[in-house]
Amino acid sequence: MKNTVKLCFVGDIMLGNSSLMLSRGVYSKCEKKGFDFLYSQAKPFFSEADLVFGNLECSISKNKEINIFKPYIADRSVIKSLRISGFNVLNVANNHTMQYGSQVFFR
């Protein structure tokens, strides 16, 4: 019997908005369509993996006002969708981790 481990890696998950997108950024789209739609097509692949690893390119904050037009901040409402989509591990060791300072990152 062959033992195998299936791994899935996803890069650069950016769930915020940009002032250049005029409320048409990722976060705004997710608010309208629901956050589950982002990974709905990838979910079958994720479900076959033993580990789904994603590079989270934004802070997740409970302070909703700070993420209106900032591309590297998302509201906590994204957490449940990331979990439901199948992510087991989210990496935050990237160049946007402290984009808005430690007070935003650790909220």
PDB file of N, CA and C in Angstrom:
ATOM      1  N   MET A   1       0.839  -1.183   0.000  1.00  0.00           N
ATOM      2  CA  MET A   1       0.000   0.000   0.000  1.00  0.00           C
ATOM      3  C   MET A   1       0.882   1.245   0.000  1.00  0.00           C
ATOM      4  N   LYS A   2       0.576   2.159  -0.870  1.00  0.00           N
ATOM      5  CA  LYS A   2       1.351   3.382  -1.010  1.00  0.00           C
ATOM      6  C   LYS A   2       0.742   4.492  -0.152  1.00  0.00           C
ATOM      7  N   ASN A   3       1.561   5.096   0.680  1.00  0.00           N
ATOM      8  CA  ASN A   3       1.092   6.226   1.498  1.00  0.00           C
ATOM      9  C   ASN A   3       1.398   7.529   0.769  1.00  0.00           C
ATOM     10  N   THR A   4       0.382   8.333   0.575  1.00  0.00           N
ATOM     11  CA  THR A   4       0.575   9.620  -0.089  1.00  0.00           C
ATOM     12  C   THR A   4      -0.084  10.722   0.724  1.00  0.00           C
ATOM     13  N   VAL A   5       0.456  11.888   0.574  1.00  0.00           N
ATOM     14  CA  VAL A   5      -0.107  13.087   1.181  1.00  0.00           C
ATOM     15  C   VAL A   5      -0.321  14.081   0.061  1.00  0.00           C
ATOM     16  N   LYS A   6      -1.531  14.592  -0.043  1.00  0.00           N
ATOM     17  CA  LYS A   6      -1.844  15.570  -1.087  1.00  0.00           C
ATOM     18  C   LYS A   6      -1.827  16.967  -0.483  1.00  0.00           C
ATOM     19  N   LEU A   7      -1.030  17.832  -1.090  1.00  0.00           N
ATOM     20  CA  LEU A   7      -0.896  19.204  -0.635  1.00  0.00           C
ATOM     21  C   LEU A   7      -1.406  20.155  -1.697  1.00  0.00           C
ATOM     22  N   CYS A   8      -1.998  21.257  -1.254  1.00  0.00           N
ATOM     23  CA  CYS A   8      -2.479  22.290  -2.174  1.00  0.00           C
ATOM     24  C   CYS A   8      -1.983  23.635  -1.649  1.00  0.00           C
ATOM     25  N   PHE A   9      -1.361  24.410  -2.519  1.00  0.00           N
ATOM     26  CA  PHE A   9      -0.826  25.712  -2.137  1.00  0.00           C
ATOM     27  C   PHE A   9      -1.470  26.814  -2.968  1.00  0.00           C
ATOM     28  N   VAL A  10      -1.903  27.873  -2.290  1.00  0.00           N
ATOM     29  CA  VAL A  10      -2.529  29.019  -2.949  1.00  0.00           C
ATOM     30  C   VAL A  10      -1.740  30.258  -2.557  1.00  0.00           C
ATOM     31  N   GLY A  11      -1.413  31.082  -3.531  1.00  0.00           N
ATOM     32  CA  GLY A  11      -0.632  32.283  -3.246  1.00  0.00           C
ATOM     33  C   GLY A  11      -1.451  33.559  -3.305  1.00  0.00           C
ATOM     34  N   ASP A  12      -0.974  34.548  -2.595  1.00  0.00           N
ATOM     35  CA  ASP A  12      -1.460  35.926  -2.651  1.00  0.00           C
ATOM     36  C   ASP A  12      -2.977  36.084  -2.549  1.00  0.00           C
ATOM     37  N   ILE A  13      -3.512  35.750  -1.392  1.00  0.00           N
ATOM     38  CA  ILE A  13      -4.934  35.968  -1.115  1.00  0.00           C
ATOM     39  C   ILE A  13      -5.073  37.386  -0.570  1.00  0.00           C
ATOM     40  N   MET A  14      -5.622  38.279  -1.367  1.00  0.00           N
ATOM     41  CA  MET A  14      -5.792  39.679  -0.990  1.00  0.00           C
ATOM     42  C   MET A  14      -7.285  39.960  -0.966  1.00  0.00           C
ATOM     43  N   LEU A  15      -7.840  40.173   0.205  1.00  0.00           N
ATOM     44  CA  LEU A  15      -9.293  40.266   0.352  1.00  0.00           C
ATOM     45  C   LEU A  15      -9.796  41.673   0.666  1.00  0.00           C
ATOM     46  N   GLY A  16      -8.970  42.669   0.518  1.00  0.00           N
ATOM     47  CA  GLY A  16      -9.376  44.039   0.815  1.00  0.00           C
ATOM     48  C   GLY A  16      -9.918  44.758  -0.405  1.00  0.00           C
ATOM     49  N   ASN A  17     -10.013  46.059  -0.292  1.00  0.00           N
ATOM     50  CA  ASN A  17     -10.462  46.930  -1.385  1.00  0.00           C
ATOM     51  C   ASN A  17      -9.366  47.914  -1.732  1.00  0.00           C
ATOM     52  N   SER A  18      -9.509  48.547  -2.870  1.00  0.00           N
ATOM     53  CA  SER A  18      -8.582  49.593  -3.277  1.00  0.00           C
ATOM     54  C   SER A  18      -9.391  50.820  -3.647  1.00  0.00           C
ATOM     55  N   SER A  19      -8.883  51.988  -3.291  1.00  0.00           N
ATOM     56  CA  SER A  19      -9.586  53.222  -3.646  1.00  0.00           C
ATOM     57  C   SER A  19      -9.686  53.374  -5.168  1.00  0.00           C
ATOM     58  N   LEU A  20      -8.778  52.773  -5.897  1.00  0.00           N
ATOM     59  CA  LEU A  20      -8.814  52.826  -7.362  1.00  0.00           C
ATOM     60  C   LEU A  20      -9.957  51.991  -7.943  1.00  0.00           C
ATOM     61  N   MET A  21     -10.443  51.040  -7.167  1.00  0.00           N
ATOM     62  CA  MET A  21     -11.514  50.170  -7.648  1.00  0.00           C
ATOM     63  C   MET A  21     -12.907  50.741  -7.374  1.00  0.00           C
ATOM     64  N   LEU A  22     -12.999  51.835  -6.655  1.00  0.00           N
ATOM     65  CA  LEU A  22     -14.278  52.500  -6.391  1.00  0.00           C
ATOM     66  C   LEU A  22     -15.360  51.510  -5.942  1.00  0.00           C
ATOM     67  N   SER A  23     -15.084  50.821  -4.860  1.00  0.00           N
ATOM     68  CA  SER A  23     -15.997  49.826  -4.268  1.00  0.00           C
ATOM     69  C   SER A  23     -16.256  48.622  -5.172  1.00  0.00           C
ATOM     70  N   ARG A  24     -15.340  48.351  -6.085  1.00  0.00           N
ATOM     71  CA  ARG A  24     -15.453  47.168  -6.930  1.00  0.00           C
ATOM     72  C   ARG A  24     -14.309  46.204  -6.667  1.00  0.00           C
ATOM     73  N   GLY A  25     -13.649  46.370  -5.542  1.00  0.00           N
ATOM     74  CA  GLY A  25     -12.541  45.499  -5.178  1.00  0.00           C
ATOM     75  C   GLY A  25     -13.032  44.153  -4.684  1.00  0.00           C
ATOM     76  N   VAL A  26     -12.105  43.328  -4.289  1.00  0.00           N
ATOM     77  CA  VAL A  26     -12.419  41.969  -3.846  1.00  0.00           C
ATOM     78  C   VAL A  26     -13.395  41.987  -2.673  1.00  0.00           C
ATOM     79  N   TYR A  27     -13.116  42.808  -1.671  1.00  0.00           N
ATOM     80  CA  TYR A  27     -13.977  42.834  -0.495  1.00  0.00           C
ATOM     81  C   TYR A  27     -15.402  43.268  -0.854  1.00  0.00           C
ATOM     82  N   SER A  28     -15.534  44.290  -1.685  1.00  0.00           N
ATOM     83  CA  SER A  28     -16.867  44.757  -2.093  1.00  0.00           C
ATOM     84  C   SER A  28     -17.624  43.694  -2.866  1.00  0.00           C
ATOM     85  N   LYS A  29     -16.934  43.003  -3.763  1.00  0.00           N
ATOM     86  CA  LYS A  29     -17.575  41.915  -4.517  1.00  0.00           C
ATOM     87  C   LYS A  29     -18.041  40.809  -3.578  1.00  0.00           C
ATOM     88  N   CYS A  30     -17.205  40.494  -2.603  1.00  0.00           N
ATOM     89  CA  CYS A  30     -17.559  39.440  -1.650  1.00  0.00           C
ATOM     90  C   CYS A  30     -18.749  39.846  -0.784  1.00  0.00           C
ATOM     91  N   GLU A  31     -18.828  41.105  -0.429  1.00  0.00           N
ATOM     92  CA  GLU A  31     -19.980  41.567   0.349  1.00  0.00           C
ATOM     93  C   GLU A  31     -21.272  41.381  -0.439  1.00  0.00           C
ATOM     94  N   LYS A  32     -21.211  41.560  -1.745  1.00  0.00           N
ATOM     95  CA  LYS A  32     -22.400  41.427  -2.597  1.00  0.00           C
ATOM     96  C   LYS A  32     -22.721  39.971  -2.917  1.00  0.00           C
ATOM     97  N   LYS A  33     -21.695  39.176  -3.241  1.00  0.00           N
ATOM     98  CA  LYS A  33     -21.912  37.792  -3.693  1.00  0.00           C
ATOM     99  C   LYS A  33     -21.728  36.753  -2.600  1.00  0.00           C
ATOM    100  N   GLY A  34     -21.180  37.168  -1.470  1.00  0.00           N
ATOM    101  CA  GLY A  34     -20.844  36.219  -0.412  1.00  0.00           C
ATOM    102  C   GLY A  34     -19.409  35.764  -0.586  1.00  0.00           C
ATOM    103  N   PHE A  35     -18.716  35.593   0.503  1.00  0.00           N
ATOM    104  CA  PHE A  35     -17.295  35.249   0.442  1.00  0.00           C
ATOM    105  C   PHE A  35     -17.062  33.834  -0.069  1.00  0.00           C
ATOM    106  N   ASP A  36     -18.057  32.976   0.018  1.00  0.00           N
ATOM    107  CA  ASP A  36     -17.885  31.598  -0.428  1.00  0.00           C
ATOM    108  C   ASP A  36     -17.681  31.483  -1.941  1.00  0.00           C
ATOM    109  N   PHE A  37     -18.139  32.472  -2.692  1.00  0.00           N
ATOM    110  CA  PHE A  37     -18.023  32.379  -4.155  1.00  0.00           C
ATOM    111  C   PHE A  37     -16.565  32.431  -4.612  1.00  0.00           C
ATOM    112  N   LEU A  38     -15.679  33.040  -3.833  1.00  0.00           N
ATOM    113  CA  LEU A  38     -14.280  33.177  -4.247  1.00  0.00           C
ATOM    114  C   LEU A  38     -13.625  31.842  -4.565  1.00  0.00           C
ATOM    115  N   TYR A  39     -13.873  30.860  -3.738  1.00  0.00           N
ATOM    116  CA  TYR A  39     -13.213  29.568  -3.899  1.00  0.00           C
ATOM    117  C   TYR A  39     -14.176  28.456  -4.265  1.00  0.00           C
ATOM    118  N   SER A  40     -15.360  28.805  -4.724  1.00  0.00           N
ATOM    119  CA  SER A  40     -16.364  27.782  -5.031  1.00  0.00           C
ATOM    120  C   SER A  40     -15.878  26.802  -6.105  1.00  0.00           C
ATOM    121  N   GLN A  41     -15.144  27.293  -7.094  1.00  0.00           N
ATOM    122  CA  GLN A  41     -14.667  26.395  -8.146  1.00  0.00           C
ATOM    123  C   GLN A  41     -13.433  25.605  -7.716  1.00  0.00           C
ATOM    124  N   ALA A  42     -12.674  26.135  -6.758  1.00  0.00           N
ATOM    125  CA  ALA A  42     -11.476  25.441  -6.287  1.00  0.00           C
ATOM    126  C   ALA A  42     -11.773  24.478  -5.144  1.00  0.00           C
ATOM    127  N   LYS A  43     -12.915  24.647  -4.508  1.00  0.00           N
ATOM    128  CA  LYS A  43     -13.253  23.835  -3.334  1.00  0.00           C
ATOM    129  C   LYS A  43     -13.168  22.325  -3.595  1.00  0.00           C
ATOM    130  N   PRO A  44     -13.617  21.821  -4.746  1.00  0.00           N
ATOM    131  CA  PRO A  44     -13.472  20.374  -5.004  1.00  0.00           C
ATOM    132  C   PRO A  44     -12.010  19.908  -4.980  1.00  0.00           C
ATOM    133  N   PHE A  45     -11.090  20.735  -5.480  1.00  0.00           N
ATOM    134  CA  PHE A  45      -9.669  20.391  -5.440  1.00  0.00           C
ATOM    135  C   PHE A  45      -9.149  20.439  -4.007  1.00  0.00           C
ATOM    136  N   PHE A  46      -9.586  21.461  -3.276  1.00  0.00           N
ATOM    137  CA  PHE A  46      -9.174  21.591  -1.879  1.00  0.00           C
ATOM    138  C   PHE A  46      -9.642  20.391  -1.059  1.00  0.00           C
ATOM    139  N   SER A  47     -10.845  19.914  -1.324  1.00  0.00           N
ATOM    140  CA  SER A  47     -11.403  18.811  -0.526  1.00  0.00           C
ATOM    141  C   SER A  47     -10.635  17.504  -0.739  1.00  0.00           C
ATOM    142  N   GLU A  48      -9.931  17.388  -1.849  1.00  0.00           N
ATOM    143  CA  GLU A  48      -9.121  16.196  -2.112  1.00  0.00           C
ATOM    144  C   GLU A  48      -7.753  16.258  -1.439  1.00  0.00           C
ATOM    145  N   ALA A  49      -7.368  17.444  -0.970  1.00  0.00           N
ATOM    146  CA  ALA A  49      -6.038  17.619  -0.376  1.00  0.00           C
ATOM    147  C   ALA A  49      -6.062  17.338   1.123  1.00  0.00           C
ATOM    148  N   ASP A  50      -4.943  16.872   1.621  1.00  0.00           N
ATOM    149  CA  ASP A  50      -4.789  16.662   3.056  1.00  0.00           C
ATOM    150  C   ASP A  50      -4.468  17.981   3.769  1.00  0.00           C
ATOM    151  N   LEU A  51      -3.831  18.881   3.050  1.00  0.00           N
ATOM    152  CA  LEU A  51      -3.466  20.181   3.606  1.00  0.00           C
ATOM    153  C   LEU A  51      -3.640  21.243   2.535  1.00  0.00           C
ATOM    154  N   VAL A  52      -4.362  22.305   2.859  1.00  0.00           N
ATOM    155  CA  VAL A  52      -4.537  23.435   1.940  1.00  0.00           C
ATOM    156  C   VAL A  52      -3.884  24.650   2.606  1.00  0.00           C
ATOM    157  N   PHE A  53      -2.860  25.160   1.970  1.00  0.00           N
ATOM    158  CA  PHE A  53      -2.034  26.237   2.502  1.00  0.00           C
ATOM    159  C   PHE A  53      -2.222  27.478   1.639  1.00  0.00           C
ATOM    160  N   GLY A  54      -2.502  28.619   2.249  1.00  0.00           N
ATOM    161  CA  GLY A  54      -2.684  29.862   1.498  1.00  0.00           C
ATOM    162  C   GLY A  54      -1.817  30.977   2.042  1.00  0.00           C
ATOM    163  N   ASN A  55      -1.364  31.849   1.163  1.00  0.00           N
ATOM    164  CA  ASN A  55      -0.579  33.017   1.544  1.00  0.00           C
ATOM    165  C   ASN A  55      -1.525  34.208   1.678  1.00  0.00           C
ATOM    166  N   LEU A  56      -1.891  34.548   2.890  1.00  0.00           N
ATOM    167  CA  LEU A  56      -2.832  35.640   3.152  1.00  0.00           C
ATOM    168  C   LEU A  56      -2.101  36.966   3.066  1.00  0.00           C
ATOM    169  N   GLU A  57      -2.386  37.732   2.027  1.00  0.00           N
ATOM    170  CA  GLU A  57      -1.701  39.001   1.763  1.00  0.00           C
ATOM    171  C   GLU A  57      -2.417  40.186   2.392  1.00  0.00           C
ATOM    172  N   CYS A  58      -3.112  39.965   3.493  1.00  0.00           N
ATOM    173  CA  CYS A  58      -3.787  41.080   4.150  1.00  0.00           C
ATOM    174  C   CYS A  58      -3.965  40.776   5.627  1.00  0.00           C
ATOM    175  N   SER A  59      -4.144  41.837   6.393  1.00  0.00           N
ATOM    176  CA  SER A  59      -4.504  41.675   7.801  1.00  0.00           C
ATOM    177  C   SER A  59      -6.004  41.467   7.876  1.00  0.00           C
ATOM    178  N   ILE A  60      -6.436  40.786   8.899  1.00  0.00           N
ATOM    179  CA  ILE A  60      -7.872  40.634   9.135  1.00  0.00           C
ATOM    180  C   ILE A  60      -8.167  41.376  10.423  1.00  0.00           C
ATOM    181  N   SER A  61      -9.068  42.339  10.337  1.00  0.00           N
ATOM    182  CA  SER A  61      -9.319  43.205  11.480  1.00  0.00           C
ATOM    183  C   SER A  61     -10.794  43.233  11.841  1.00  0.00           C
ATOM    184  N   LYS A  62     -11.081  43.446  13.108  1.00  0.00           N
ATOM    185  CA  LYS A  62     -12.470  43.570  13.551  1.00  0.00           C
ATOM    186  C   LYS A  62     -12.990  44.992  13.369  1.00  0.00           C
ATOM    187  N   ASN A  63     -12.132  45.924  13.020  1.00  0.00           N
ATOM    188  CA  ASN A  63     -12.518  47.315  12.842  1.00  0.00           C
ATOM    189  C   ASN A  63     -12.917  47.541  11.386  1.00  0.00           C
ATOM    190  N   LYS A  64     -14.200  47.455  11.085  1.00  0.00           N
ATOM    191  CA  LYS A  64     -14.698  47.507   9.712  1.00  0.00           C
ATOM    192  C   LYS A  64     -14.368  48.815   8.988  1.00  0.00           C
ATOM    193  N   GLU A  65     -14.311  49.911   9.701  1.00  0.00           N
ATOM    194  CA  GLU A  65     -14.074  51.210   9.057  1.00  0.00           C
ATOM    195  C   GLU A  65     -12.704  51.290   8.382  1.00  0.00           C
ATOM    196  N   ILE A  66     -11.738  50.581   8.895  1.00  0.00           N
ATOM    197  CA  ILE A  66     -10.390  50.724   8.348  1.00  0.00           C
ATOM    198  C   ILE A  66     -10.207  50.021   7.010  1.00  0.00           C
ATOM    199  N   ASN A  67     -11.112  49.139   6.626  1.00  0.00           N
ATOM    200  CA  ASN A  67     -10.877  48.383   5.397  1.00  0.00           C
ATOM    201  C   ASN A  67     -11.703  48.856   4.202  1.00  0.00           C
ATOM    202  N   ILE A  68     -12.373  49.984   4.321  1.00  0.00           N
ATOM    203  CA  ILE A  68     -13.250  50.419   3.238  1.00  0.00           C
ATOM    204  C   ILE A  68     -12.491  50.567   1.920  1.00  0.00           C
ATOM    205  N   PHE A  69     -11.375  51.250   1.899  1.00  0.00           N
ATOM    206  CA  PHE A  69     -10.609  51.421   0.664  1.00  0.00           C
ATOM    207  C   PHE A  69      -9.136  51.077   0.856  1.00  0.00           C
ATOM    208  N   LYS A  70      -8.867  50.044   1.606  1.00  0.00           N
ATOM    209  CA  LYS A  70      -7.483  49.634   1.812  1.00  0.00           C
ATOM    210  C   LYS A  70      -7.328  48.192   1.338  1.00  0.00           C
ATOM    211  N   PRO A  71      -6.430  47.979   0.381  1.00  0.00           N
ATOM    212  CA  PRO A  71      -6.322  46.650  -0.231  1.00  0.00           C
ATOM    213  C   PRO A  71      -5.774  45.555   0.665  1.00  0.00           C
ATOM    214  N   TYR A  72      -5.096  45.902   1.733  1.00  0.00           N
ATOM    215  CA  TYR A  72      -4.448  44.877   2.531  1.00  0.00           C
ATOM    216  C   TYR A  72      -5.063  44.706   3.912  1.00  0.00           C
ATOM    217  N   ILE A  73      -6.362  45.012   4.033  1.00  0.00           N
ATOM    218  CA  ILE A  73      -7.112  44.776   5.266  1.00  0.00           C
ATOM    219  C   ILE A  73      -8.466  44.189   4.885  1.00  0.00           C
ATOM    220  N   ALA A  74      -8.863  43.150   5.582  1.00  0.00           N
ATOM    221  CA  ALA A  74     -10.182  42.557   5.367  1.00  0.00           C
ATOM    222  C   ALA A  74     -10.891  42.423   6.717  1.00  0.00           C
ATOM    223  N   ASP A  75     -12.189  42.393   6.663  1.00  0.00           N
ATOM    224  CA  ASP A  75     -13.007  42.234   7.859  1.00  0.00           C
ATOM    225  C   ASP A  75     -12.983  40.770   8.303  1.00  0.00           C
ATOM    226  N   ARG A  76     -13.248  40.533   9.563  1.00  0.00           N
ATOM    227  CA  ARG A  76     -13.238  39.174  10.106  1.00  0.00           C
ATOM    228  C   ARG A  76     -14.259  38.245   9.456  1.00  0.00           C
ATOM    229  N   SER A  77     -15.202  38.794   8.738  1.00  0.00           N
ATOM    230  CA  SER A  77     -16.211  37.950   8.076  1.00  0.00           C
ATOM    231  C   SER A  77     -15.582  37.000   7.055  1.00  0.00           C
ATOM    232  N   VAL A  78     -14.358  37.261   6.621  1.00  0.00           N
ATOM    233  CA  VAL A  78     -13.703  36.389   5.644  1.00  0.00           C
ATOM    234  C   VAL A  78     -13.187  35.096   6.269  1.00  0.00           C
ATOM    235  N   ILE A  79     -13.003  35.086   7.575  1.00  0.00           N
ATOM    236  CA  ILE A  79     -12.395  33.918   8.241  1.00  0.00           C
ATOM    237  C   ILE A  79     -13.236  32.659   8.035  1.00  0.00           C
ATOM    238  N   LYS A  80     -14.515  32.746   8.270  1.00  0.00           N
ATOM    239  CA  LYS A  80     -15.391  31.577   8.133  1.00  0.00           C
ATOM    240  C   LYS A  80     -15.342  31.028   6.706  1.00  0.00           C
ATOM    241  N   SER A  81     -15.370  31.910   5.724  1.00  0.00           N
ATOM    242  CA  SER A  81     -15.340  31.462   4.329  1.00  0.00           C
ATOM    243  C   SER A  81     -14.025  30.788   3.974  1.00  0.00           C
ATOM    244  N   LEU A  82     -12.920  31.306   4.485  1.00  0.00           N
ATOM    245  CA  LEU A  82     -11.628  30.660   4.233  1.00  0.00           C
ATOM    246  C   LEU A  82     -11.613  29.253   4.832  1.00  0.00           C
ATOM    247  N   ARG A  83     -12.160  29.117   6.016  1.00  0.00           N
ATOM    248  CA  ARG A  83     -12.211  27.813   6.681  1.00  0.00           C
ATOM    249  C   ARG A  83     -13.134  26.861   5.915  1.00  0.00           C
ATOM    250  N   ILE A  84     -14.321  27.333   5.549  1.00  0.00           N
ATOM    251  CA  ILE A  84     -15.282  26.503   4.820  1.00  0.00           C
ATOM    252  C   ILE A  84     -14.727  26.090   3.457  1.00  0.00           C
ATOM    253  N   SER A  85     -13.958  26.973   2.838  1.00  0.00           N
ATOM    254  CA  SER A  85     -13.374  26.667   1.533  1.00  0.00           C
ATOM    255  C   SER A  85     -12.357  25.541   1.609  1.00  0.00           C
ATOM    256  N   GLY A  86     -11.802  25.316   2.791  1.00  0.00           N
ATOM    257  CA  GLY A  86     -10.894  24.193   2.957  1.00  0.00           C
ATOM    258  C   GLY A  86      -9.488  24.550   3.399  1.00  0.00           C
ATOM    259  N   PHE A  87      -9.201  25.815   3.635  1.00  0.00           N
ATOM    260  CA  PHE A  87      -7.854  26.188   4.069  1.00  0.00           C
ATOM    261  C   PHE A  87      -7.577  25.654   5.467  1.00  0.00           C
ATOM    262  N   ASN A  88      -6.414  25.039   5.639  1.00  0.00           N
ATOM    263  CA  ASN A  88      -5.956  24.549   6.936  1.00  0.00           C
ATOM    264  C   ASN A  88      -4.922  25.483   7.543  1.00  0.00           C
ATOM    265  N   VAL A  89      -4.098  26.084   6.678  1.00  0.00           N
ATOM    266  CA  VAL A  89      -3.001  26.941   7.120  1.00  0.00           C
ATOM    267  C   VAL A  89      -2.995  28.211   6.280  1.00  0.00           C
ATOM    268  N   LEU A  90      -2.860  29.359   6.961  1.00  0.00           N
ATOM    269  CA  LEU A  90      -2.707  30.633   6.260  1.00  0.00           C
ATOM    270  C   LEU A  90      -1.400  31.283   6.705  1.00  0.00           C
ATOM    271  N   ASN A  91      -0.553  31.556   5.763  1.00  0.00           N
ATOM    272  CA  ASN A  91       0.730  32.186   6.001  1.00  0.00           C
ATOM    273  C   ASN A  91       0.554  33.706   6.008  1.00  0.00           C
ATOM    274  N   VAL A  92       1.163  34.378   6.954  1.00  0.00           N
ATOM    275  CA  VAL A  92       1.136  35.851   6.965  1.00  0.00           C
ATOM    276  C   VAL A  92       2.554  36.418   6.938  1.00  0.00           C
ATOM    277  N   ALA A  93       3.533  35.577   6.650  1.00  0.00           N
ATOM    278  CA  ALA A  93       4.925  36.028   6.570  1.00  0.00           C
ATOM    279  C   ALA A  93       5.192  36.558   5.171  1.00  0.00           C
ATOM    280  N   ASN A  94       4.719  37.769   4.920  1.00  0.00           N
ATOM    281  CA  ASN A  94       4.909  38.384   3.609  1.00  0.00           C
ATOM    282  C   ASN A  94       5.063  39.898   3.765  1.00  0.00           C
ATOM    283  N   ASN A  95       5.236  40.584   2.662  1.00  0.00           N
ATOM    284  CA  ASN A  95       5.513  42.013   2.703  1.00  0.00           C
ATOM    285  C   ASN A  95       4.321  42.885   3.104  1.00  0.00           C
ATOM    286  N   HIS A  96       3.129  42.343   3.257  1.00  0.00           N
ATOM    287  CA  HIS A  96       1.965  43.150   3.630  1.00  0.00           C
ATOM    288  C   HIS A  96       1.483  42.913   5.061  1.00  0.00           C
ATOM    289  N   THR A  97       2.169  42.038   5.787  1.00  0.00           N
ATOM    290  CA  THR A  97       1.752  41.702   7.147  1.00  0.00           C
ATOM    291  C   THR A  97       1.608  42.940   8.022  1.00  0.00           C
ATOM    292  N   MET A  98       2.552  43.821   7.971  1.00  0.00           N
ATOM    293  CA  MET A  98       2.530  45.018   8.817  1.00  0.00           C
ATOM    294  C   MET A  98       2.276  46.294   7.994  1.00  0.00           C
ATOM    295  N   GLN A  99       1.585  46.149   6.881  1.00  0.00           N
ATOM    296  CA  GLN A  99       1.300  47.271   5.982  1.00  0.00           C
ATOM    297  C   GLN A  99       0.696  48.468   6.731  1.00  0.00           C
ATOM    298  N   TYR A 100      -0.177  48.210   7.674  1.00  0.00           N
ATOM    299  CA  TYR A 100      -0.843  49.287   8.413  1.00  0.00           C
ATOM    300  C   TYR A 100      -0.476  49.277   9.894  1.00  0.00           C
ATOM    301  N   GLY A 101       0.626  48.632  10.226  1.00  0.00           N
ATOM    302  CA  GLY A 101       1.131  48.639  11.590  1.00  0.00           C
ATOM    303  C   GLY A 101       0.646  47.470  12.427  1.00  0.00           C
ATOM    304  N   SER A 102       1.294  47.284  13.548  1.00  0.00           N
ATOM    305  CA  SER A 102       0.986  46.154  14.417  1.00  0.00           C
ATOM    306  C   SER A 102      -0.384  46.276  15.074  1.00  0.00           C
ATOM    307  N   GLN A 103      -0.869  47.507  15.306  1.00  0.00           N
ATOM    308  CA  GLN A 103      -2.185  47.659  15.935  1.00  0.00           C
ATOM    309  C   GLN A 103      -3.289  47.105  15.046  1.00  0.00           C
ATOM    310  N   VAL A 104      -3.172  47.269  13.760  1.00  0.00           N
ATOM    311  CA  VAL A 104      -4.175  46.707  12.831  1.00  0.00           C
ATOM    312  C   VAL A 104      -3.983  45.194  12.733  1.00  0.00           C
ATOM    313  N   PHE A 105      -2.756  44.742  12.603  1.00  0.00           N
ATOM    314  CA  PHE A 105      -2.477  43.319  12.425  1.00  0.00           C
ATOM    315  C   PHE A 105      -2.945  42.486  13.619  1.00  0.00           C
ATOM    316  N   PHE A 106      -2.732  42.986  14.831  1.00  0.00           N
ATOM    317  CA  PHE A 106      -3.053  42.202  16.020  1.00  0.00           C
ATOM    318  C   PHE A 106      -4.475  42.421  16.533  1.00  0.00           C
ATOM    319  N   ARG A 107      -5.333  43.103  15.819  1.00  0.00           N
ATOM    320  CA  ARG A 107      -6.725  43.296  16.258  1.00  0.00           C
ATOM    321  C   ARG A 107      -7.558  42.119  15.884  1.00  0.00           C
TER     322      ARG A 107
END
